[in-house]
Amino acid sequence: MDDLQYGTRDKRGNWAPHRRAEPAPIWHRPFNAKKVVAWIPEFFWPWNTFHLATALIWVNLLIPSWQSLASFSLLNYLWLYGLNAAGIFLFYGFFELRYYIQRKQQNRFKYNPKFPSDAPSDVFWFQSQNIDNFARSFFVTIPLWTVVEIVMLWVYANSWAVWLPWTTNWLYLSFLVLIAPAVHEIYFFFLHRAIHWPPLYKWVHSVHHNSINPSPWSSLSMHPVEGLLYHAEAWLHLLIPSNPVCAYFTLHGAGFGAVNGHLGFEIFEITDKVNLDSHSYVHYLHHKYFEVNYGGDGLVPLDKLFGTWHDGSKEADEAMKARFRKKKEKMRGRQEGRSDPASGMPAE
């Protein structure tokens, strides 16, 4: 495929799609029923279908017996960690191997033309983004993901959360699954805004943002505080009548789904005739500009509501720069006010 038929490259080789990023069609005004109907398969396939499939496999085939989960066990924890680590290694590793190591499609449809392995940096362990991101994922974040998981299973196994069976509550539980991606965007948006507060950004979130040019292993490269809070979204199901499958759908939407915003490519050429839309562009812009697109890719348009949406256009660039200038002027005014020698009087 010729990526220049679908986008443009600037002087530095950065690729951007022709089409602007947009919130989900359900929010478009005037409402367009045809667009919504055309979007529905995209909502389900392939990403949410994958997360639901893994949730069903984990609950029905892979997790330890509910009897053993009623008490904490190191063996159970290690088993669950092994499942999560193996799943991430295979899933993320497919994209890493094929598109970053073998480079099967070179940098076609790649937002940043450079590959992390070609750019050593002192901000990473061993000056390698790949080693740093891989180590943080498998030895920090996935262990904390597993802590969230085993606590969740322990609560269910002890009947301390309302566990509804699918046979009699299939409609309600299906509704929970249907709205889970939207709930995730809301949860992620407010958590993300919180850890961009300067003190938390400096000590917590900056670890993740070291990867300005993200790749699959960047997805779960987090500070321990962020890694725990990010996956703790699954505990919301313990507060309402739900089911372990629904809880796992949320957990895997966070864990496996984190890769979506960090794939670095707009389109993957799976075969000569089959392509996969990564849904990465909105979050890539967040890594590029830092203070835009705190939520997901627009399923719930909170960035639109709070004025931090960036759709990749020049107009969005100008709006972002104007917001930055206003922020700097406000900070400068505060500093001048504090330095004014007049007692209790702001600077003029």
Short mmCIF file of N, CA and C in Angstrom, two decimals, residues 197-348:
data_model
loop_
_atom_site.label_atom_id
_atom_site.label_comp_id
_atom_site.label_asym_id
_atom_site.label_seq_id
_atom_site.Cartn_x
_atom_site.Cartn_y
_atom_site.Cartn_z
N TRP A 197 -1.14 16.31 36.82
CA TRP A 197 -0.89 17.37 37.80
C TRP A 197 0.62 17.40 38.06
N PRO A 198 1.26 18.57 37.96
CA PRO A 198 2.72 18.61 37.95
C PRO A 198 3.45 17.73 38.97
N PRO A 199 3.08 17.74 40.28
CA PRO A 199 3.81 16.87 41.20
C PRO A 199 3.67 15.38 40.85
N LEU A 200 2.46 14.95 40.48
CA LEU A 200 2.26 13.55 40.13
C LEU A 200 2.91 13.23 38.79
N TYR A 201 2.89 14.20 37.88
CA TYR A 201 3.55 13.96 36.60
C TYR A 201 5.04 13.74 36.81
N LYS A 202 5.66 14.59 37.62
CA LYS A 202 7.10 14.50 37.83
C LYS A 202 7.50 13.16 38.44
N TRP A 203 6.75 12.72 39.45
CA TRP A 203 7.16 11.54 40.20
C TRP A 203 6.53 10.25 39.70
N VAL A 204 5.45 10.35 38.93
CA VAL A 204 4.72 9.14 38.51
C VAL A 204 4.64 9.02 36.99
N HIS A 205 3.88 9.91 36.37
CA HIS A 205 3.51 9.70 34.97
C HIS A 205 4.65 9.96 33.99
N SER A 206 5.66 10.71 34.41
CA SER A 206 6.78 10.99 33.50
C SER A 206 7.47 9.70 33.04
N VAL A 207 7.39 8.65 33.85
CA VAL A 207 7.98 7.36 33.47
C VAL A 207 7.38 6.88 32.15
N HIS A 208 6.08 6.98 32.05
CA HIS A 208 5.41 6.53 30.82
C HIS A 208 5.71 7.47 29.66
N HIS A 209 5.80 8.76 29.94
CA HIS A 209 5.99 9.74 28.87
C HIS A 209 7.43 9.84 28.40
N ASN A 210 8.33 9.09 29.01
CA ASN A 210 9.68 9.03 28.44
C ASN A 210 9.63 8.50 27.02
N SER A 211 8.63 7.68 26.73
CA SER A 211 8.47 7.10 25.39
C SER A 211 7.67 8.06 24.51
N ILE A 212 8.35 9.08 24.00
CA ILE A 212 7.70 10.05 23.12
C ILE A 212 7.31 9.38 21.80
N ASN A 213 8.13 8.44 21.37
CA ASN A 213 7.86 7.67 20.15
C ASN A 213 7.48 6.25 20.59
N PRO A 214 6.22 6.04 21.00
CA PRO A 214 5.85 4.77 21.64
C PRO A 214 5.86 3.59 20.67
N SER A 215 6.06 2.43 21.25
CA SER A 215 6.00 1.15 20.54
C SER A 215 5.21 0.19 21.41
N PRO A 216 4.90 -1.01 20.96
CA PRO A 216 4.06 -1.91 21.77
C PRO A 216 4.52 -2.09 23.21
N TRP A 217 5.82 -2.23 23.46
CA TRP A 217 6.27 -2.44 24.84
C TRP A 217 6.07 -1.20 25.71
N SER A 218 5.82 -0.03 25.08
CA SER A 218 5.58 1.19 25.86
C SER A 218 4.23 1.16 26.57
N SER A 219 3.32 0.31 26.09
CA SER A 219 1.93 0.35 26.52
C SER A 219 1.77 0.24 28.04
N LEU A 220 2.51 -0.68 28.66
CA LEU A 220 2.40 -0.91 30.10
C LEU A 220 3.66 -0.48 30.84
N SER A 221 4.47 0.35 30.21
CA SER A 221 5.66 0.87 30.88
C SER A 221 5.23 2.02 31.78
N MET A 222 5.03 1.73 33.06
CA MET A 222 4.44 2.69 33.99
C MET A 222 5.15 2.69 35.33
N HIS A 223 4.99 3.78 36.05
CA HIS A 223 5.36 3.84 37.46
C HIS A 223 4.42 2.92 38.23
N PRO A 224 4.86 2.32 39.35
CA PRO A 224 3.97 1.41 40.09
C PRO A 224 2.64 2.04 40.50
N VAL A 225 2.63 3.31 40.88
CA VAL A 225 1.37 3.95 41.28
C VAL A 225 0.40 3.98 40.11
N GLU A 226 0.89 4.37 38.96
CA GLU A 226 0.03 4.41 37.77
C GLU A 226 -0.42 3.02 37.36
N GLY A 227 0.51 2.05 37.40
CA GLY A 227 0.17 0.70 37.00
C GLY A 227 -0.93 0.09 37.85
N LEU A 228 -0.90 0.36 39.16
CA LEU A 228 -1.93 -0.18 40.05
C LEU A 228 -3.27 0.52 39.83
N LEU A 229 -3.26 1.85 39.80
CA LEU A 229 -4.51 2.59 39.64
C LEU A 229 -5.15 2.34 38.28
N TYR A 230 -4.33 2.18 37.27
CA TYR A 230 -4.85 1.96 35.92
C TYR A 230 -5.65 0.67 35.86
N HIS A 231 -5.13 -0.40 36.43
CA HIS A 231 -5.83 -1.69 36.38
C HIS A 231 -6.92 -1.82 37.44
N ALA A 232 -6.86 -0.99 38.47
CA ALA A 232 -7.85 -1.07 39.55
C ALA A 232 -9.25 -0.72 39.08
N GLU A 233 -9.38 -0.23 37.85
CA GLU A 233 -10.71 0.01 37.28
C GLU A 233 -11.58 -1.24 37.37
N ALA A 234 -10.97 -2.42 37.28
CA ALA A 234 -11.74 -3.66 37.34
C ALA A 234 -12.48 -3.80 38.66
N TRP A 235 -11.99 -3.17 39.73
CA TRP A 235 -12.65 -3.26 41.03
C TRP A 235 -14.00 -2.56 41.07
N LEU A 236 -14.28 -1.73 40.05
CA LEU A 236 -15.61 -1.10 39.99
C LEU A 236 -16.71 -2.16 39.95
N HIS A 237 -16.40 -3.31 39.37
CA HIS A 237 -17.40 -4.38 39.28
C HIS A 237 -17.71 -4.99 40.64
N LEU A 238 -16.84 -4.79 41.61
CA LEU A 238 -17.09 -5.30 42.96
C LEU A 238 -18.07 -4.42 43.71
N LEU A 239 -18.32 -3.22 43.18
CA LEU A 239 -19.20 -2.26 43.84
C LEU A 239 -20.63 -2.34 43.34
N ILE A 240 -20.85 -3.09 42.27
CA ILE A 240 -22.18 -3.22 41.68
C ILE A 240 -22.47 -4.69 41.43
N PRO A 241 -23.74 -5.06 41.26
CA PRO A 241 -24.03 -6.44 40.82
C PRO A 241 -23.39 -6.68 39.46
N SER A 242 -22.57 -7.70 39.36
CA SER A 242 -21.85 -7.96 38.11
C SER A 242 -21.50 -9.44 38.03
N ASN A 243 -20.48 -9.75 37.26
CA ASN A 243 -20.07 -11.13 37.02
C ASN A 243 -18.58 -11.13 36.71
N PRO A 244 -17.84 -12.18 37.09
CA PRO A 244 -16.41 -12.20 36.81
C PRO A 244 -16.05 -11.99 35.34
N VAL A 245 -16.89 -12.46 34.41
CA VAL A 245 -16.61 -12.25 32.99
C VAL A 245 -16.62 -10.76 32.67
N CYS A 246 -17.59 -10.04 33.22
CA CYS A 246 -17.65 -8.59 32.99
C CYS A 246 -16.43 -7.91 33.59
N ALA A 247 -16.04 -8.33 34.79
CA ALA A 247 -14.87 -7.74 35.44
C ALA A 247 -13.61 -8.01 34.63
N TYR A 248 -13.50 -9.22 34.11
CA TYR A 248 -12.33 -9.56 33.28
C TYR A 248 -12.34 -8.78 31.97
N PHE A 249 -13.51 -8.54 31.42
CA PHE A 249 -13.60 -7.75 30.20
C PHE A 249 -13.02 -6.35 30.43
N THR A 250 -13.35 -5.76 31.56
CA THR A 250 -12.78 -4.45 31.91
C THR A 250 -11.28 -4.56 32.16
N LEU A 251 -10.86 -5.58 32.90
CA LEU A 251 -9.44 -5.76 33.21
C LEU A 251 -8.62 -5.97 31.95
N HIS A 252 -9.11 -6.80 31.05
CA HIS A 252 -8.36 -7.06 29.82
C HIS A 252 -8.47 -5.91 28.83
N GLY A 253 -9.57 -5.16 28.90
CA GLY A 253 -9.66 -3.96 28.07
C GLY A 253 -8.59 -2.96 28.45
N ALA A 254 -8.25 -2.92 29.75
CA ALA A 254 -7.17 -2.05 30.22
C ALA A 254 -5.81 -2.65 29.88
N GLY A 255 -5.60 -3.92 30.24
CA GLY A 255 -4.30 -4.56 30.08
C GLY A 255 -3.92 -4.83 28.64
N PHE A 256 -4.70 -5.65 27.96
CA PHE A 256 -4.42 -5.94 26.56
C PHE A 256 -4.72 -4.72 25.68
N GLY A 257 -5.75 -3.97 26.06
CA GLY A 257 -6.17 -2.82 25.25
C GLY A 257 -5.24 -1.63 25.31
N ALA A 258 -4.32 -1.62 26.28
CA ALA A 258 -3.38 -0.50 26.36
C ALA A 258 -2.53 -0.38 25.11
N VAL A 259 -2.37 -1.48 24.39
CA VAL A 259 -1.50 -1.45 23.22
C VAL A 259 -2.06 -0.57 22.11
N ASN A 260 -3.38 -0.37 22.08
CA ASN A 260 -3.98 0.36 20.96
C ASN A 260 -3.36 1.74 20.76
N GLY A 261 -3.15 2.46 21.85
CA GLY A 261 -2.63 3.81 21.72
C GLY A 261 -1.14 3.89 21.53
N HIS A 262 -0.45 2.74 21.51
CA HIS A 262 1.02 2.76 21.49
C HIS A 262 1.61 1.94 20.35
N LEU A 263 0.80 1.58 19.38
CA LEU A 263 1.29 0.75 18.29
C LEU A 263 2.17 1.52 17.32
N GLY A 264 1.96 2.84 17.23
CA GLY A 264 2.83 3.67 16.42
C GLY A 264 2.53 3.70 14.94
N PHE A 265 1.64 2.83 14.49
CA PHE A 265 1.23 2.77 13.09
C PHE A 265 -0.27 3.04 13.00
N GLU A 266 -0.68 3.68 11.91
CA GLU A 266 -2.11 3.89 11.67
C GLU A 266 -2.77 2.62 11.17
N ILE A 267 -2.12 1.96 10.22
CA ILE A 267 -2.67 0.76 9.59
C ILE A 267 -1.59 -0.32 9.56
N PHE A 268 -2.00 -1.55 9.86
CA PHE A 268 -1.10 -2.69 9.74
C PHE A 268 -1.50 -3.51 8.53
N GLU A 269 -0.53 -3.80 7.70
CA GLU A 269 -0.76 -4.63 6.52
C GLU A 269 -0.58 -6.09 6.95
N ILE A 270 -1.67 -6.72 7.37
CA ILE A 270 -1.61 -8.09 7.86
C ILE A 270 -1.26 -9.04 6.73
N THR A 271 -1.97 -8.91 5.62
CA THR A 271 -1.65 -9.64 4.39
C THR A 271 -1.78 -8.65 3.23
N ASP A 272 -1.62 -9.15 2.02
CA ASP A 272 -1.75 -8.27 0.86
C ASP A 272 -3.16 -7.69 0.74
N LYS A 273 -4.16 -8.39 1.30
CA LYS A 273 -5.54 -7.96 1.16
C LYS A 273 -6.21 -7.59 2.47
N VAL A 274 -5.58 -7.91 3.58
CA VAL A 274 -6.20 -7.66 4.89
C VAL A 274 -5.39 -6.61 5.65
N ASN A 275 -6.08 -5.55 6.08
CA ASN A 275 -5.46 -4.48 6.85
C ASN A 275 -6.16 -4.34 8.19
N LEU A 276 -5.44 -3.80 9.16
CA LEU A 276 -5.98 -3.61 10.50
C LEU A 276 -5.78 -2.18 10.92
N ASP A 277 -6.88 -1.50 11.28
CA ASP A 277 -6.81 -0.13 11.79
C ASP A 277 -6.42 -0.19 13.27
N SER A 278 -5.36 0.50 13.63
CA SER A 278 -4.83 0.39 14.99
C SER A 278 -5.59 1.23 16.02
N HIS A 279 -6.26 2.28 15.59
CA HIS A 279 -6.90 3.24 16.50
C HIS A 279 -5.86 3.89 17.42
N SER A 280 -4.68 4.14 16.89
CA SER A 280 -3.57 4.66 17.70
C SER A 280 -3.38 6.17 17.61
N TYR A 281 -3.95 6.81 16.61
CA TYR A 281 -3.56 8.18 16.30
C TYR A 281 -3.87 9.17 17.42
N VAL A 282 -5.03 9.06 18.02
CA VAL A 282 -5.42 10.02 19.06
C VAL A 282 -4.45 9.98 20.23
N HIS A 283 -4.11 8.78 20.69
CA HIS A 283 -3.19 8.70 21.84
C HIS A 283 -1.75 8.98 21.42
N TYR A 284 -1.41 8.68 20.16
CA TYR A 284 -0.08 9.07 19.68
C TYR A 284 0.10 10.58 19.79
N LEU A 285 -0.94 11.35 19.46
CA LEU A 285 -0.87 12.80 19.57
C LEU A 285 -0.68 13.23 21.02
N HIS A 286 -1.22 12.45 21.95
CA HIS A 286 -0.99 12.77 23.36
C HIS A 286 0.48 12.60 23.71
N HIS A 287 1.10 11.53 23.24
CA HIS A 287 2.53 11.33 23.51
C HIS A 287 3.38 12.39 22.81
N LYS A 288 2.90 12.89 21.71
CA LYS A 288 3.65 13.90 20.96
C LYS A 288 3.54 15.28 21.61
N TYR A 289 2.32 15.63 22.07
CA TYR A 289 2.08 16.98 22.58
C TYR A 289 1.83 17.05 24.09
N PHE A 290 1.66 15.93 24.74
CA PHE A 290 1.54 15.81 26.20
C PHE A 290 0.21 16.31 26.78
N GLU A 291 -0.25 17.47 26.42
CA GLU A 291 -1.41 18.07 27.10
C GLU A 291 -2.65 18.09 26.23
N VAL A 292 -2.83 17.07 25.42
CA VAL A 292 -4.05 16.90 24.62
C VAL A 292 -4.47 15.44 24.70
N ASN A 293 -5.73 15.18 24.38
CA ASN A 293 -6.24 13.81 24.23
C ASN A 293 -5.94 12.94 25.45
N TYR A 294 -6.48 13.35 26.59
CA TYR A 294 -6.27 12.60 27.83
C TYR A 294 -7.12 11.33 27.87
N GLY A 295 -8.20 11.30 27.11
CA GLY A 295 -9.08 10.14 27.13
C GLY A 295 -8.72 9.14 26.06
N GLY A 296 -9.73 8.42 25.57
CA GLY A 296 -9.50 7.44 24.52
C GLY A 296 -9.63 8.08 23.16
N ASP A 297 -10.18 7.32 22.20
CA ASP A 297 -10.27 7.85 20.83
C ASP A 297 -11.63 8.46 20.52
N GLY A 298 -12.34 8.87 21.57
CA GLY A 298 -13.55 9.65 21.35
C GLY A 298 -14.85 8.90 21.54
N LEU A 299 -14.80 7.70 22.14
CA LEU A 299 -16.05 7.01 22.42
C LEU A 299 -16.90 7.83 23.38
N VAL A 300 -16.25 8.46 24.36
CA VAL A 300 -16.87 9.46 25.22
C VAL A 300 -16.04 10.73 25.05
N PRO A 301 -16.60 11.78 24.44
CA PRO A 301 -15.78 12.93 24.02
C PRO A 301 -15.47 13.92 25.15
N LEU A 302 -14.83 13.45 26.21
CA LEU A 302 -14.52 14.32 27.33
C LEU A 302 -13.47 15.36 26.96
N ASP A 303 -12.54 14.99 26.08
CA ASP A 303 -11.55 15.98 25.64
C ASP A 303 -12.21 17.12 24.89
N LYS A 304 -13.23 16.82 24.11
CA LYS A 304 -14.00 17.87 23.44
C LYS A 304 -14.65 18.78 24.48
N LEU A 305 -15.22 18.17 25.50
CA LEU A 305 -15.93 18.92 26.53
C LEU A 305 -14.99 19.83 27.31
N PHE A 306 -13.78 19.34 27.61
CA PHE A 306 -12.84 20.11 28.43
C PHE A 306 -11.84 20.91 27.60
N GLY A 307 -11.98 20.90 26.28
CA GLY A 307 -11.14 21.74 25.43
C GLY A 307 -9.74 21.22 25.20
N THR A 308 -9.52 19.91 25.35
CA THR A 308 -8.19 19.34 25.16
C THR A 308 -8.14 18.36 23.98
N TRP A 309 -9.13 18.42 23.12
CA TRP A 309 -9.19 17.51 21.97
C TRP A 309 -8.24 18.01 20.87
N HIS A 310 -7.49 17.08 20.32
CA HIS A 310 -6.62 17.39 19.18
C HIS A 310 -6.91 16.36 18.10
N ASP A 311 -7.36 16.84 16.94
CA ASP A 311 -7.75 15.92 15.86
C ASP A 311 -6.67 15.75 14.81
N GLY A 312 -5.48 16.33 15.04
CA GLY A 312 -4.38 16.21 14.09
C GLY A 312 -4.32 17.31 13.06
N SER A 313 -5.25 18.26 13.09
CA SER A 313 -5.31 19.32 12.09
C SER A 313 -4.47 20.52 12.51
N LYS A 314 -4.20 21.42 11.55
CA LYS A 314 -3.49 22.66 11.84
C LYS A 314 -4.31 23.54 12.77
N GLU A 315 -5.63 23.51 12.60
CA GLU A 315 -6.49 24.31 13.47
C GLU A 315 -6.38 23.85 14.92
N ALA A 316 -6.29 22.53 15.12
CA ALA A 316 -6.13 22.00 16.47
C ALA A 316 -4.76 22.39 17.03
N ASP A 317 -3.75 22.42 16.17
CA ASP A 317 -2.42 22.88 16.60
C ASP A 317 -2.48 24.31 17.12
N GLU A 318 -3.14 25.18 16.36
CA GLU A 318 -3.23 26.58 16.76
C GLU A 318 -4.01 26.74 18.06
N ALA A 319 -5.10 25.98 18.20
CA ALA A 319 -5.87 26.03 19.45
C ALA A 319 -5.04 25.57 20.64
N MET A 320 -4.25 24.52 20.41
CA MET A 320 -3.38 24.01 21.48
C MET A 320 -2.33 25.05 21.86
N LYS A 321 -1.71 25.68 20.87
CA LYS A 321 -0.69 26.68 21.16
C LYS A 321 -1.28 27.88 21.88
N ALA A 322 -2.49 28.29 21.50
CA ALA A 322 -3.15 29.40 22.18
C ALA A 322 -3.42 29.05 23.64
N ARG A 323 -3.80 27.80 23.88
CA ARG A 323 -4.05 27.37 25.26
C ARG A 323 -2.75 27.36 26.06
N PHE A 324 -1.66 26.93 25.44
CA PHE A 324 -0.36 26.94 26.11
C PHE A 324 0.07 28.36 26.45
N ARG A 325 -0.13 29.30 25.49
CA ARG A 325 0.25 30.69 25.75
C ARG A 325 -0.55 31.27 26.91
N LYS A 326 -1.84 30.98 26.93
CA LYS A 326 -2.69 31.47 28.01
C LYS A 326 -2.25 30.91 29.35
N LYS A 327 -1.87 29.64 29.35
CA LYS A 327 -1.40 28.99 30.59
C LYS A 327 -0.11 29.64 31.07
N LYS A 328 0.83 29.90 30.14
CA LYS A 328 2.10 30.53 30.51
C LYS A 328 1.88 31.94 31.04
N GLU A 329 0.98 32.69 30.40
CA GLU A 329 0.69 34.04 30.87
C GLU A 329 0.09 34.03 32.27
N LYS A 330 -0.75 33.07 32.53
CA LYS A 330 -1.37 32.95 33.85
C LYS A 330 -0.31 32.63 34.90
N MET A 331 0.61 31.71 34.58
CA MET A 331 1.67 31.36 35.51
C MET A 331 2.62 32.54 35.73
N ARG A 332 2.91 33.29 34.66
CA ARG A 332 3.78 34.45 34.78
C ARG A 332 3.13 35.50 35.68
N GLY A 333 1.82 35.69 35.52
CA GLY A 333 1.10 36.64 36.36
C GLY A 333 1.16 36.27 37.83
N ARG A 334 1.05 34.96 38.10
CA ARG A 334 1.13 34.51 39.50
C ARG A 334 2.51 34.77 40.08
N GLN A 335 3.55 34.50 39.28
CA GLN A 335 4.92 34.71 39.75
C GLN A 335 5.19 36.19 40.01
N GLU A 336 4.68 37.06 39.13
CA GLU A 336 4.87 38.49 39.34
C GLU A 336 4.12 38.98 40.56
N GLY A 337 2.94 38.39 40.78
CA GLY A 337 2.16 38.77 41.96
C GLY A 337 2.87 38.41 43.26
N ARG A 338 3.52 37.24 43.26
CA ARG A 338 4.23 36.82 44.47
C ARG A 338 5.48 37.65 44.71
N SER A 339 6.08 38.19 43.62
CA SER A 339 7.31 38.92 43.78
C SER A 339 7.10 40.42 44.02
N ASP A 340 5.86 40.91 43.96
CA ASP A 340 5.60 42.32 44.18
C ASP A 340 5.92 42.70 45.63
N PRO A 341 6.71 43.74 45.86
CA PRO A 341 7.09 44.11 47.23
C PRO A 341 5.95 44.73 48.02
N ALA A 342 4.92 45.24 47.34
CA ALA A 342 3.81 45.86 48.06
C ALA A 342 3.10 44.85 48.93
N SER A 343 2.88 45.16 50.14
CA SER A 343 2.28 44.24 51.10
C SER A 343 0.85 43.92 50.73
N GLY A 344 0.62 42.66 50.43
CA GLY A 344 -0.74 42.18 50.18
C GLY A 344 -1.33 42.68 48.87
N MET A 345 -0.55 43.33 48.04
CA MET A 345 -1.09 43.89 46.80
C MET A 345 -0.52 43.14 45.60
N PRO A 346 -1.35 42.79 44.63
CA PRO A 346 -0.84 42.11 43.44
C PRO A 346 -0.03 43.07 42.58
N ALA A 347 0.82 42.49 41.75
CA ALA A 347 1.63 43.31 40.85
C ALA A 347 0.74 43.94 39.80
N GLU A 348 1.09 45.16 39.36
CA GLU A 348 0.32 45.86 38.34
C GLU A 348 0.90 45.55 36.97
#
